[in-house]
PDB file of C-alpha atoms in Angstrom:
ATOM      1  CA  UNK A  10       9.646  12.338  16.609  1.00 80.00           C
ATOM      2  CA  UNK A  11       8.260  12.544  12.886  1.00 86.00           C
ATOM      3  CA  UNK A  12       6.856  16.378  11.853  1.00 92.00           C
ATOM      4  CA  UNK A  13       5.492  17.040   9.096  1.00 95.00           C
ATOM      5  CA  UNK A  14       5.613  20.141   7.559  1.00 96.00           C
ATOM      6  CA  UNK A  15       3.409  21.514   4.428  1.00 97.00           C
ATOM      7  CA  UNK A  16       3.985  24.332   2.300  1.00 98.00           C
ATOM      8  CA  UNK A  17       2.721  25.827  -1.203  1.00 98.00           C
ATOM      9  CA  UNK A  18      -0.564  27.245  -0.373  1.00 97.00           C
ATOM     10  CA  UNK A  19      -1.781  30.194  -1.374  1.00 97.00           C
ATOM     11  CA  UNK A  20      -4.218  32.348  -3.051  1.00 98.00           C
ATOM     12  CA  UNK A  21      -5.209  31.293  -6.640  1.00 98.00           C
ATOM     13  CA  UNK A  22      -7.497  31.985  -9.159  1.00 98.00           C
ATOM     14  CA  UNK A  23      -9.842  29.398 -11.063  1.00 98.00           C
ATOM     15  CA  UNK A  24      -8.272  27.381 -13.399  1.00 98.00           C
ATOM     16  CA  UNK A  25      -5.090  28.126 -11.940  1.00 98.00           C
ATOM     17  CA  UNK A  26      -2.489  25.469 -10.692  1.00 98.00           C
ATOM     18  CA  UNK A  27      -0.810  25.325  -7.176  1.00 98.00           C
ATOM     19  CA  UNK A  28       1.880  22.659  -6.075  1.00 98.00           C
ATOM     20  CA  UNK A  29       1.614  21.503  -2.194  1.00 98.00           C
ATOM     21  CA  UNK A  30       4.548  20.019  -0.534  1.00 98.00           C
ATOM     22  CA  UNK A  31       5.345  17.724   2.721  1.00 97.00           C
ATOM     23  CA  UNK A  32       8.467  17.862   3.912  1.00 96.00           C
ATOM     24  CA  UNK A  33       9.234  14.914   6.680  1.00 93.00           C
ATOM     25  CA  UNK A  34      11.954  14.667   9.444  1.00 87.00           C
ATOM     26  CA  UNK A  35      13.030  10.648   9.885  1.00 73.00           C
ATOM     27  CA  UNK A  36      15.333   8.997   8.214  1.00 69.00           C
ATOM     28  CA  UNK A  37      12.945   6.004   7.368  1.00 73.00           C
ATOM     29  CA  UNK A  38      10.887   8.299   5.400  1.00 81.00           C
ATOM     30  CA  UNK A  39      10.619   5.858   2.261  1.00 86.00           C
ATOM     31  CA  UNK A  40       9.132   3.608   3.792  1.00 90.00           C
ATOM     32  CA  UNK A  41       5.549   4.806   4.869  1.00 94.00           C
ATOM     33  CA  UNK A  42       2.715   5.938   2.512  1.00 96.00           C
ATOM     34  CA  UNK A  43       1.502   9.546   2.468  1.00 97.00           C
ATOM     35  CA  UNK A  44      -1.820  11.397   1.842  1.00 98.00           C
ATOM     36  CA  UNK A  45      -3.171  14.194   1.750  1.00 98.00           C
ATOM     37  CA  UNK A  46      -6.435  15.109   3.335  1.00 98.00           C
ATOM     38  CA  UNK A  47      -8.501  18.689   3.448  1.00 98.00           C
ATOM     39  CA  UNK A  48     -11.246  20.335   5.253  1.00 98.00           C
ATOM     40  CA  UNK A  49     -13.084  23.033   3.672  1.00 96.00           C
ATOM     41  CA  UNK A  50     -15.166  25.775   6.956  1.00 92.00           C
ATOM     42  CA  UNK A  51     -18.213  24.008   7.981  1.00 94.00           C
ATOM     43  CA  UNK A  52     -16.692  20.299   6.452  1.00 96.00           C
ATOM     44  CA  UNK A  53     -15.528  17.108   7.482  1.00 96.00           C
ATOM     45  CA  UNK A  54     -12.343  16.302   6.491  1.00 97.00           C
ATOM     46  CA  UNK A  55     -11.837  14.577   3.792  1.00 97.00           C
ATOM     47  CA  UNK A  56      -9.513  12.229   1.528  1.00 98.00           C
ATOM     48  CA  UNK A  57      -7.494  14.212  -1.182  1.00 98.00           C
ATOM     49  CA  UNK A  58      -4.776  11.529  -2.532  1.00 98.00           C
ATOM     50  CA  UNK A  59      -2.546   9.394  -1.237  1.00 98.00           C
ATOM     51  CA  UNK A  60       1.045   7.420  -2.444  1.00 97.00           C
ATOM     52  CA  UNK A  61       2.150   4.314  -1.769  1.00 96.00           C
ATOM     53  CA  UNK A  62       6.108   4.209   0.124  1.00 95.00           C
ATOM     54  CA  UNK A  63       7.695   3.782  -3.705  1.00 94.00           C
ATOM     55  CA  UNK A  64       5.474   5.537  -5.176  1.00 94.00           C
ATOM     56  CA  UNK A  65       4.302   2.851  -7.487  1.00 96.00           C
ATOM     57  CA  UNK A  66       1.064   3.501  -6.642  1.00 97.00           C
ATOM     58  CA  UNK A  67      -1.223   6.047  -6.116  1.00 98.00           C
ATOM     59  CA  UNK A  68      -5.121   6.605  -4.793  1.00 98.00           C
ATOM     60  CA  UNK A  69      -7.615  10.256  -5.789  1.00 98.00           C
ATOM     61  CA  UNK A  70     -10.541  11.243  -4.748  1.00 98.00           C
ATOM     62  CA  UNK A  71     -13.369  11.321  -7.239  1.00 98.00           C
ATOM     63  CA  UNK A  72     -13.436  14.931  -7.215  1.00 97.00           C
ATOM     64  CA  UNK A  73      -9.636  15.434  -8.147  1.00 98.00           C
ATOM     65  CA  UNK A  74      -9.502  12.572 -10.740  1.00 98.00           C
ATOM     66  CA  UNK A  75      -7.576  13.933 -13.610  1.00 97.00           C
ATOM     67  CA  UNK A  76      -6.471  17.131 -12.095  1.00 98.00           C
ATOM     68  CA  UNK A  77      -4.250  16.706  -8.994  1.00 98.00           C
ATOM     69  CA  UNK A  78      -1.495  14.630  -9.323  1.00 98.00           C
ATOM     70  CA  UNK A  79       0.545  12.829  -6.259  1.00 98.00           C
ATOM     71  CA  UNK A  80       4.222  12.291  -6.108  1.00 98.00           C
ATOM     72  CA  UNK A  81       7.279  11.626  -4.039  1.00 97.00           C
ATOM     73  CA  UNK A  82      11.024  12.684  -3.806  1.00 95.00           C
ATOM     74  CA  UNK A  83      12.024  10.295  -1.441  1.00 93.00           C
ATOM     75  CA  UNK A  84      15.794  11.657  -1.391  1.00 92.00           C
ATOM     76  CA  UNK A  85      14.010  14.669  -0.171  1.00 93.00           C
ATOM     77  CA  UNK A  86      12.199  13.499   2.196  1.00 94.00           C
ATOM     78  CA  UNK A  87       9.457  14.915   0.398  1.00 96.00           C
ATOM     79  CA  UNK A  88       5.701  14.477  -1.004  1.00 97.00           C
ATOM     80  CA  UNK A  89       3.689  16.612  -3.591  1.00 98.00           C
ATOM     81  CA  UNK A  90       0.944  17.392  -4.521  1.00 98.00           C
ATOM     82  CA  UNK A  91       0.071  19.186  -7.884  1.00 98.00           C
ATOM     83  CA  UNK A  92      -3.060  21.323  -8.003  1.00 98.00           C
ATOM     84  CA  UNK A  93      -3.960  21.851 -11.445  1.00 98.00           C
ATOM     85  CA  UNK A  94      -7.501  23.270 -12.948  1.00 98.00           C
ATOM     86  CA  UNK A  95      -8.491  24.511  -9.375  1.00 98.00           C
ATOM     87  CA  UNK A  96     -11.957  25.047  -8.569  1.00 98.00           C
ATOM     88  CA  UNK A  97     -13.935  26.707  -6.058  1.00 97.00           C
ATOM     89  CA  UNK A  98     -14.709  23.911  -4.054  1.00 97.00           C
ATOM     90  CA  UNK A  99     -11.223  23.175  -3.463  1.00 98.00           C
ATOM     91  CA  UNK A 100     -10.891  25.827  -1.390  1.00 98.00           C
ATOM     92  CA  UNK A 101      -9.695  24.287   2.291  1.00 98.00           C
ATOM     93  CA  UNK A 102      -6.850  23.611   4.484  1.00 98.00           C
ATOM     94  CA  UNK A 103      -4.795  20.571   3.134  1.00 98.00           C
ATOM     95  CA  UNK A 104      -2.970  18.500   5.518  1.00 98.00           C
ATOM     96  CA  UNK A 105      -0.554  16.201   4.656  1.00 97.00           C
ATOM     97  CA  UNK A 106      -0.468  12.823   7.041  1.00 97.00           C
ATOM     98  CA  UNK A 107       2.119   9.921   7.099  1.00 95.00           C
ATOM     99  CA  UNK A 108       0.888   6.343   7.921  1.00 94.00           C
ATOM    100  CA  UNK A 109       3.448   3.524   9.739  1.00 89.00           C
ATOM    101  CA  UNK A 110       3.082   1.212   7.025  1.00 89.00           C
ATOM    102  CA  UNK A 111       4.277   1.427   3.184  1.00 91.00           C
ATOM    103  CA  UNK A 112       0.640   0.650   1.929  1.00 93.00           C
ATOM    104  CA  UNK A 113      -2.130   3.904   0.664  1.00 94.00           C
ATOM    105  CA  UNK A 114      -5.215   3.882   1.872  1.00 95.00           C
ATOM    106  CA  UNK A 115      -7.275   6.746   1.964  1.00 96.00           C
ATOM    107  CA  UNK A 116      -9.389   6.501   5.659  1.00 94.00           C
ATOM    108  CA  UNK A 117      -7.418   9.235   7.826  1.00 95.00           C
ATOM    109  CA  UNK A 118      -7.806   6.413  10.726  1.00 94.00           C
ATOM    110  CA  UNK A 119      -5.128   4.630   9.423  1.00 95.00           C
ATOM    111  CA  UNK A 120      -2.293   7.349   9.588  1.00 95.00           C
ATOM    112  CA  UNK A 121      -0.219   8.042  12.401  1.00 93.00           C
ATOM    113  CA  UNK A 122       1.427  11.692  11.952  1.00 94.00           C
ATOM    114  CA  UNK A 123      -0.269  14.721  10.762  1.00 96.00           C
ATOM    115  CA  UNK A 124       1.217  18.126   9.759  1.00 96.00           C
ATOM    116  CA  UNK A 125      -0.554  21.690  10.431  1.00 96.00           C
ATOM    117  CA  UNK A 126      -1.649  22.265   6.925  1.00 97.00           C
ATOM    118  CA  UNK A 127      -1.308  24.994   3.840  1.00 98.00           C
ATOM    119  CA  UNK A 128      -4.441  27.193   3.400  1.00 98.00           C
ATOM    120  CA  UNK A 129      -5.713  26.916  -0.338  1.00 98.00           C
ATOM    121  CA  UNK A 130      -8.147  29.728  -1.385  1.00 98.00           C
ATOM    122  CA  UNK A 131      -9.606  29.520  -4.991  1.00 98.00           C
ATOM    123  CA  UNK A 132     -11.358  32.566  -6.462  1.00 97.00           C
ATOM    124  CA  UNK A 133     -13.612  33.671  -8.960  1.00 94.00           C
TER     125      UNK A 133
END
């Protein structure tokens, strides 16, 4: 059973940085890509960033171009994601999700196990 387990939300102000982490169970961790999705009250969820199973590659969103950054410890068993130049409207829940294949992609359809998600407030 694969569980995914986020951490490093929190309350922050604008312009402020945050760093998300997924921690996996499995020992065949390295081989799967990871995203990261969110969904902001009265949203659809939607497609944050996402890393490929070396982490030679990576996919963003638009909207975080230039200010989040994706990476992976895969001794750790781990994936971050670094929050910098917050704004408002990236206020949401951010779930991390694991697909069963090493490629990223960003549709959510296309990965298999999902955490419970880190709450990210950004104030004024």
């Amino acid at each position: 059973q694969v569980q995914l387990v986020e951490s490093g939300g929190g309350l922050v102000q604008a312009g402020g940085s945050l760093r998300l982490s997924c921690a996996a169970s499995g020992r065949t961790f390295s081989s799967y890509a990871v995203a990261w999705f969110r969904q902001a009250p009265g949203k659809e969820r939607e497609f944050v960033a996402a890393i490929n199973w070396s982490g030679s590659s990576t996919l963003y969103a638009d909207s975080v171009k230039g200010r989040f950054s994706i990476s992976r410890d895969n001794a750790k068993n781990t994936v971050y994601l670094q929050m910098n130049s917050l704004k408002l409207e990236d206020t949401a829940v951010y779930t991390c999700a694991r697909r069963p294949m090493g490629a990223a992609t960003t549709a959510p359809g296309w990965y298999e196990y999902w955490g419970q998600g880190t709450q990210v407030t950004v104030s004024s």
